[in-house]
JSON list of C-alpha atoms in Angstrom, two decimals:
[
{"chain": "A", "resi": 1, "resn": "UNK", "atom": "CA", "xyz": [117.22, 100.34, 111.15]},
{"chain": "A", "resi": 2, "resn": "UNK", "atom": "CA", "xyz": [118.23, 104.01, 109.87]},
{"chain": "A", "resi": 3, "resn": "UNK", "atom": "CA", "xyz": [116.45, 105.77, 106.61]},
{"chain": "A", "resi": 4, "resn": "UNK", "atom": "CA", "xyz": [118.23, 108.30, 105.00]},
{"chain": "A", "resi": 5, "resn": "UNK", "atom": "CA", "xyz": [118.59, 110.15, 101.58]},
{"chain": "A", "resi": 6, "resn": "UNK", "atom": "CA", "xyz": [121.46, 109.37, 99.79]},
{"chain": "A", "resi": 7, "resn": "UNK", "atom": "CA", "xyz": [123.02, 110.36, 96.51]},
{"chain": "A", "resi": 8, "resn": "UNK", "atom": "CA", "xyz": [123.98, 109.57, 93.54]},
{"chain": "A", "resi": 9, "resn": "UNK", "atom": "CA", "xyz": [126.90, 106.96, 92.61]},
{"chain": "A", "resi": 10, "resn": "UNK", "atom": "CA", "xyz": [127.07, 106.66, 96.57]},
{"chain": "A", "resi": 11, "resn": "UNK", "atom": "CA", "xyz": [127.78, 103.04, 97.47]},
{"chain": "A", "resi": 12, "resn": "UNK", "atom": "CA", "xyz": [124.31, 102.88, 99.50]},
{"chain": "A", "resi": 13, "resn": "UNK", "atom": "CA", "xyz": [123.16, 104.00, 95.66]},
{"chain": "A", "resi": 14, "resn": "UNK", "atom": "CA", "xyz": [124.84, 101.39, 93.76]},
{"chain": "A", "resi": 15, "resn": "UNK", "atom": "CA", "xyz": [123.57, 98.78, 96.78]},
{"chain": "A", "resi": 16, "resn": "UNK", "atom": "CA", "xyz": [119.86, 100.21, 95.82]},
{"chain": "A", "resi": 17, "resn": "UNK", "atom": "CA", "xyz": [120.38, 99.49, 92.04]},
{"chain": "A", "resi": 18, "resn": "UNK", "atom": "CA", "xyz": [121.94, 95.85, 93.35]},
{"chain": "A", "resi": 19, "resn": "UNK", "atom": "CA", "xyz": [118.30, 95.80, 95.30]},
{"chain": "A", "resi": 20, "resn": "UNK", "atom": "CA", "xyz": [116.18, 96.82, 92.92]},
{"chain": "A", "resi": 21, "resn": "UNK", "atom": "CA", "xyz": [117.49, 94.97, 90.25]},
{"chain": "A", "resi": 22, "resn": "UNK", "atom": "CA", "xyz": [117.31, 91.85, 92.27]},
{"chain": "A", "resi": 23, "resn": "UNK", "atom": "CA", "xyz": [114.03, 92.18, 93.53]},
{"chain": "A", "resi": 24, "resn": "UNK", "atom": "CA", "xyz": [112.18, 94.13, 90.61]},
{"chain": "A", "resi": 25, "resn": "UNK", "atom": "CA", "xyz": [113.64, 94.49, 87.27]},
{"chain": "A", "resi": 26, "resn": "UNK", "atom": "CA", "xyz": [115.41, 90.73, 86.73]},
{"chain": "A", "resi": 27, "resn": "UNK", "atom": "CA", "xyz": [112.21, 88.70, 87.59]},
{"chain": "A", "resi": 28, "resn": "UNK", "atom": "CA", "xyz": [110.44, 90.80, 84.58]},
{"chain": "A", "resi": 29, "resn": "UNK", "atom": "CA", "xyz": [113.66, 90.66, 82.39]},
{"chain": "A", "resi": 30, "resn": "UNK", "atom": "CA", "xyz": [114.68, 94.12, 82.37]},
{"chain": "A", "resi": 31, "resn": "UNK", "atom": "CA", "xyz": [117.80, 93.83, 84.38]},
{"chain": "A", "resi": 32, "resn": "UNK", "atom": "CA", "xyz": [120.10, 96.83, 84.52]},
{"chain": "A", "resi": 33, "resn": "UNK", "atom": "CA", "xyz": [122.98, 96.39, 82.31]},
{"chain": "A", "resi": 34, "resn": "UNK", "atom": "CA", "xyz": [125.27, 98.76, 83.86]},
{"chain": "A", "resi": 35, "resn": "UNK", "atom": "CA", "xyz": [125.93, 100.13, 87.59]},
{"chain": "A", "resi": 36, "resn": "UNK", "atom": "CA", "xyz": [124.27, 103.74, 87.59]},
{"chain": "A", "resi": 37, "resn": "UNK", "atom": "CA", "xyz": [121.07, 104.53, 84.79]},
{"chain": "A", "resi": 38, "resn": "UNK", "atom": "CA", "xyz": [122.50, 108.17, 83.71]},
{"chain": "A", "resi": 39, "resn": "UNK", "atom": "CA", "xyz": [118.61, 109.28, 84.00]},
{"chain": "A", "resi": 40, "resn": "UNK", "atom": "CA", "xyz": [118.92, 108.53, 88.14]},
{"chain": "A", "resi": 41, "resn": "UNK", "atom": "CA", "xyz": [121.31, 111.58, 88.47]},
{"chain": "A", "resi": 42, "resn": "UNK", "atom": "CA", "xyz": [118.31, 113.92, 88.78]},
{"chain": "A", "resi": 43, "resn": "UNK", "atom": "CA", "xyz": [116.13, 111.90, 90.76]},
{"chain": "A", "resi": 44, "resn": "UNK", "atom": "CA", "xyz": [115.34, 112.08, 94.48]},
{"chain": "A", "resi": 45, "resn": "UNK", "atom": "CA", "xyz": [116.99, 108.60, 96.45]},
{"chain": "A", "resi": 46, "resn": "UNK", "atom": "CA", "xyz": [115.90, 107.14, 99.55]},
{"chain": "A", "resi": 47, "resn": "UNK", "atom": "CA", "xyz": [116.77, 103.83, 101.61]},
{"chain": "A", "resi": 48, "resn": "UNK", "atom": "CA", "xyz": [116.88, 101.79, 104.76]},
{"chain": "A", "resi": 49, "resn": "UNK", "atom": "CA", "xyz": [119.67, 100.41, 105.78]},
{"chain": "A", "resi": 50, "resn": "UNK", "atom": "CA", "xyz": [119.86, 97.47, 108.37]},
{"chain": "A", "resi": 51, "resn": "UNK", "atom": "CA", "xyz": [122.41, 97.37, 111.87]},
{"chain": "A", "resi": 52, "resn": "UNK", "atom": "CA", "xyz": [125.45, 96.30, 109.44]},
{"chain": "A", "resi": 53, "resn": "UNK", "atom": "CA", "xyz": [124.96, 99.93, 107.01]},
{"chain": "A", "resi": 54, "resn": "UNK", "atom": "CA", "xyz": [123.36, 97.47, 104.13]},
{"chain": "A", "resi": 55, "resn": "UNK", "atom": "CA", "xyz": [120.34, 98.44, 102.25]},
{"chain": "A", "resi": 56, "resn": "UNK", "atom": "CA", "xyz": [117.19, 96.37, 103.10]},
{"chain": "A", "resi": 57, "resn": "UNK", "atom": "CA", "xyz": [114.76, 98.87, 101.27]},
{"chain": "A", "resi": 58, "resn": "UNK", "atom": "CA", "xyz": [114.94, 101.78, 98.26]},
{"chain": "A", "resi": 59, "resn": "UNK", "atom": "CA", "xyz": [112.48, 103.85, 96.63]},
{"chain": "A", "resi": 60, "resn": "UNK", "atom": "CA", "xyz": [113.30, 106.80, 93.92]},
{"chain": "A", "resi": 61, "resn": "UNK", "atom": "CA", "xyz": [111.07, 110.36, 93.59]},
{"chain": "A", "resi": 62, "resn": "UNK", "atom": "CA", "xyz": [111.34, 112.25, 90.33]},
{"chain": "A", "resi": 63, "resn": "UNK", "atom": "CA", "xyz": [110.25, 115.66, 90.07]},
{"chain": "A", "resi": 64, "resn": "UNK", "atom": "CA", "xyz": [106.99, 115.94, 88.11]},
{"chain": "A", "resi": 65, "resn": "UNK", "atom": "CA", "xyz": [106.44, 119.61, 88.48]},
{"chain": "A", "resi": 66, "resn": "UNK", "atom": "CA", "xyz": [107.23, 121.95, 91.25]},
{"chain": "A", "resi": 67, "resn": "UNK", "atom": "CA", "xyz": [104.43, 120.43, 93.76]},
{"chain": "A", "resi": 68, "resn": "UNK", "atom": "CA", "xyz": [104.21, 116.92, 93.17]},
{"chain": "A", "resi": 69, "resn": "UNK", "atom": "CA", "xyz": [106.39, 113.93, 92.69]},
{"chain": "A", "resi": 70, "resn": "UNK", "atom": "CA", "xyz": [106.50, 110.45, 91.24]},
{"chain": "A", "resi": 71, "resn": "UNK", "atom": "CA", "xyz": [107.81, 107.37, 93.46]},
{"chain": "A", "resi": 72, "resn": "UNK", "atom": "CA", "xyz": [109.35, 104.39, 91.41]},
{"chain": "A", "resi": 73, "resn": "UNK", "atom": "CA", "xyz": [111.34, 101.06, 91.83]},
{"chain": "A", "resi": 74, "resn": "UNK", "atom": "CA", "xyz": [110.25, 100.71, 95.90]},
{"chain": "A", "resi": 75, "resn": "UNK", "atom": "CA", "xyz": [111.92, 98.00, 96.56]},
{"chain": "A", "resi": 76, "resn": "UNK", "atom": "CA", "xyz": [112.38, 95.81, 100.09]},
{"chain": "A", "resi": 77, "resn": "UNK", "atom": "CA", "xyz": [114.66, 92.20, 100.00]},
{"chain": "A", "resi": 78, "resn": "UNK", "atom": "CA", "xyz": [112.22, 89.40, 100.55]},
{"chain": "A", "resi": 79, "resn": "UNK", "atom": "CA", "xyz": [113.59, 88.75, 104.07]},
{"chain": "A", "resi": 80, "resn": "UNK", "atom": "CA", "xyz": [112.88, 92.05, 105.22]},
{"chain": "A", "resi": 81, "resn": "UNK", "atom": "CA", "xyz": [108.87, 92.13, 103.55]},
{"chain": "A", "resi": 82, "resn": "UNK", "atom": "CA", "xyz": [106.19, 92.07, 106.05]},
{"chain": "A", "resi": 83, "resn": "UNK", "atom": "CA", "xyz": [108.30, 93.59, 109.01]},
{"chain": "A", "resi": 84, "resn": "UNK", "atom": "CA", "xyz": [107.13, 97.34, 108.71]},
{"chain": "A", "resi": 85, "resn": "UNK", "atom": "CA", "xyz": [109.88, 97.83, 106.88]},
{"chain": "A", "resi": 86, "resn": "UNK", "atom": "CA", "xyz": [108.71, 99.35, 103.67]},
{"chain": "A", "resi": 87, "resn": "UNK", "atom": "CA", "xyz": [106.14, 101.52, 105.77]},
{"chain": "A", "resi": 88, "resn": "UNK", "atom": "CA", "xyz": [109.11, 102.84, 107.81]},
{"chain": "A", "resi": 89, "resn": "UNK", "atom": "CA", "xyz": [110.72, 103.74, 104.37]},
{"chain": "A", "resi": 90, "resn": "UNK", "atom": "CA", "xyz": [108.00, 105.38, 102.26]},
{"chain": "A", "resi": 91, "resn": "UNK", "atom": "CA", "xyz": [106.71, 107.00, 105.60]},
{"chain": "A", "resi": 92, "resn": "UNK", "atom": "CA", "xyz": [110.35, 108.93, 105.61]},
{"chain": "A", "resi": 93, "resn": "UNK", "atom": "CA", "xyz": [110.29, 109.54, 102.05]},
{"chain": "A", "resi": 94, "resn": "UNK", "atom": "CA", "xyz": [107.17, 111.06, 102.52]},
{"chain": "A", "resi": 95, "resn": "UNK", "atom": "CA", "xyz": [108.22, 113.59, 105.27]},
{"chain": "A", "resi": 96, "resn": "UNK", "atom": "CA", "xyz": [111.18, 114.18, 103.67]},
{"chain": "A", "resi": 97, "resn": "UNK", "atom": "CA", "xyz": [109.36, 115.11, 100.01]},
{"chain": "A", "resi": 98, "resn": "UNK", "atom": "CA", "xyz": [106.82, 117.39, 101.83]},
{"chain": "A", "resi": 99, "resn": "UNK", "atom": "CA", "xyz": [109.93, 118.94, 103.72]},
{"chain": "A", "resi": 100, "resn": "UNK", "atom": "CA", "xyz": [111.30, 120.01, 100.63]},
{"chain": "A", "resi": 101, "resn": "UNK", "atom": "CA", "xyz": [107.70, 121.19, 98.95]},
{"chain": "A", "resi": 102, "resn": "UNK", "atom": "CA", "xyz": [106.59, 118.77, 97.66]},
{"chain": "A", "resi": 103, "resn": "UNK", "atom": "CA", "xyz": [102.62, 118.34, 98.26]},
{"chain": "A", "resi": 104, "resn": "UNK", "atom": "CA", "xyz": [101.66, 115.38, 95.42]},
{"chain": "A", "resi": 105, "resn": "UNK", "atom": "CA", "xyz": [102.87, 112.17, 95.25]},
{"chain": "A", "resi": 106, "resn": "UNK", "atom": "CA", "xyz": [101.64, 110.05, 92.61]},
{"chain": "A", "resi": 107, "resn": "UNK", "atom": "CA", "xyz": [102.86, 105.78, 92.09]},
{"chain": "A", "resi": 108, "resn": "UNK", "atom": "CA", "xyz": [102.43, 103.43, 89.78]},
{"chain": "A", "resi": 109, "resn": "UNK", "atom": "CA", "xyz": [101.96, 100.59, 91.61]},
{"chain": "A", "resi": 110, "resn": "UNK", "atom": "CA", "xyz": [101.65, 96.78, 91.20]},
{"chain": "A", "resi": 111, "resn": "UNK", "atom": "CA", "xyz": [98.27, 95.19, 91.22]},
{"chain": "A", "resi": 112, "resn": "UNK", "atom": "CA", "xyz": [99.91, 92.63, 93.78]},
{"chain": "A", "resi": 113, "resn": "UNK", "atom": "CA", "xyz": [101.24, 95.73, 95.66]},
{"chain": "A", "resi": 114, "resn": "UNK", "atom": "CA", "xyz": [98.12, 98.04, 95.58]},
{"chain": "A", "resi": 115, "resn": "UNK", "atom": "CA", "xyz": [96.62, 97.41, 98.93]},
{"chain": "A", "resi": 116, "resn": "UNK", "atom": "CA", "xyz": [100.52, 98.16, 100.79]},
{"chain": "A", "resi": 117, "resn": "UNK", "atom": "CA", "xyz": [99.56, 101.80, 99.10]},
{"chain": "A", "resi": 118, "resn": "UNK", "atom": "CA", "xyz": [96.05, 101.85, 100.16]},
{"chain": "A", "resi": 119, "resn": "UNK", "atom": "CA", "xyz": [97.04, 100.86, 103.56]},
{"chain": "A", "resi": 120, "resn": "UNK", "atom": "CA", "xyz": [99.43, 103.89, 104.08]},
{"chain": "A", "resi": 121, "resn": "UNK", "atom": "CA", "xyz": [96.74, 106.75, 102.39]},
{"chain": "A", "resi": 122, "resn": "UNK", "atom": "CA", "xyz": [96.92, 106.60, 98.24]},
{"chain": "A", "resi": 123, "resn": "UNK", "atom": "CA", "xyz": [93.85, 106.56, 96.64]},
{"chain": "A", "resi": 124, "resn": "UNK", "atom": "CA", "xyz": [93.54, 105.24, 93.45]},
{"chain": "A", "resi": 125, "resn": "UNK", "atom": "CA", "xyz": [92.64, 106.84, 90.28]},
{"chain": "A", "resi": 126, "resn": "UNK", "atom": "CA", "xyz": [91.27, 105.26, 87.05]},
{"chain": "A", "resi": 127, "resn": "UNK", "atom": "CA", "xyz": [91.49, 101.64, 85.96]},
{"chain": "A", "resi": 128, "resn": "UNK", "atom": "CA", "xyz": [94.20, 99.34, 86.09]},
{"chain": "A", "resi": 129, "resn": "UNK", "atom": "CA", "xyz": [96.80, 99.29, 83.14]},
{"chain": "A", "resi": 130, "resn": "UNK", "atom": "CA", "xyz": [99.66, 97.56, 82.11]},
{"chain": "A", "resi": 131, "resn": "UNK", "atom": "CA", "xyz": [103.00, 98.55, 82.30]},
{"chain": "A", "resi": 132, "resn": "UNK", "atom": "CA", "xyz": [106.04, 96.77, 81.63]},
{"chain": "A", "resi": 133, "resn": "UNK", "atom": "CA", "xyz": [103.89, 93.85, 80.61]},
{"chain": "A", "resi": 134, "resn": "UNK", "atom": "CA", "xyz": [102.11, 94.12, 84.70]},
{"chain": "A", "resi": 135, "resn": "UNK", "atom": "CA", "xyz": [98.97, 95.13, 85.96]},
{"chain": "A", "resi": 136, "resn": "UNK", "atom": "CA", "xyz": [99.56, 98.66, 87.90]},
{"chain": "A", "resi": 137, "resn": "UNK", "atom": "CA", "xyz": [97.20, 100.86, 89.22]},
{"chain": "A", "resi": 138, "resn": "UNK", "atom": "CA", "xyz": [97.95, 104.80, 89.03]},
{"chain": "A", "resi": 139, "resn": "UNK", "atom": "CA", "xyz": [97.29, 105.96, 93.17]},
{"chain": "A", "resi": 140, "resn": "UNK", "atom": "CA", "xyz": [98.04, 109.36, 94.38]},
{"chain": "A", "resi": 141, "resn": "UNK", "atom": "CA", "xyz": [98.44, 110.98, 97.84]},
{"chain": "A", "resi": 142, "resn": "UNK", "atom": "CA", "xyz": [98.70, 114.85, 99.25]},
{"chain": "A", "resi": 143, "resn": "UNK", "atom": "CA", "xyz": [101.32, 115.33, 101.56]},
{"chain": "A", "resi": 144, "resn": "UNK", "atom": "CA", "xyz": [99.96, 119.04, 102.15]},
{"chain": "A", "resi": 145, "resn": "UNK", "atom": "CA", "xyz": [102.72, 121.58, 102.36]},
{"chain": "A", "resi": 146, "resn": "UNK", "atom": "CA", "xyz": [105.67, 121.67, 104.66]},
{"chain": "A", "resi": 147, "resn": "UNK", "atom": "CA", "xyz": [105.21, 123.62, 107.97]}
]
């Protein structure tokens, strides 16, 4: 498997938005209706890719403030969950965010995806809420600053 940052309109990108729209936004009926959401231009992109260069896993970062970060739309195919796989990922996202400066990273994640977060070092903070008509928790993590 090989992790990497990507861009924009890349064709590992449009595989992502294939991914996550798959896996996340279809089974909750808000499936992209185009290839590339304009408001992804800005964001940060990350994925895993399998032996054959296809994406297995994605995650986005957008820029909160100068410190801190937001992860969105992690994503891994359902034959690839439970392998390590989406630890691999968010563990390179991770290095790579603090590499750049970032020191916060903050998630909204999925009741039924909470405890992967727990697992790898967010804490949560306040009381579950709904968004996009699921339970989410709001979880946070320092990354400290890049050496």
């Amino acid at each position: 498997m090989k992790t990497k940052k990507i861009t924009f309109g890349s064709n590992e990108h449009k595989q992502a938005i294939d991914l996550r729209n798959e896996f996340l936004r279809k089974p909750i009926g808000f499936p992209y209706l185009n290839d590339f959401p304009a408001e992804e231009k800005d964001w940060l992109h990350f994925v895993i890719m399998d032996d054959k260069e296809q994406v297995i896993g994605c995650v986005v970062a957008i820029r909160k403030n100068k410190t801190s970060v937001r992860l969105r739309q992690m994503a891994i195919h359902e034959k690839h969950q439970n392998q390590g796989v989406g630890r691999t990922l968010l563990s390179y996202a991770e290095k790579e965010l603090q590499r750049t400066g970032f020191e916060t990273i903050v998630v909204h994640a999925r009741k039924d995806t909470a405890g992967f977060y727990q697992k790898t070092g967010y804490k949560q903070e306040g009381e579950e809420f709904m968004e996009v008509s699921i339970p989410h928790f709001a979880m946070i993590k320092s990354i400290g600053t890049a050496k």
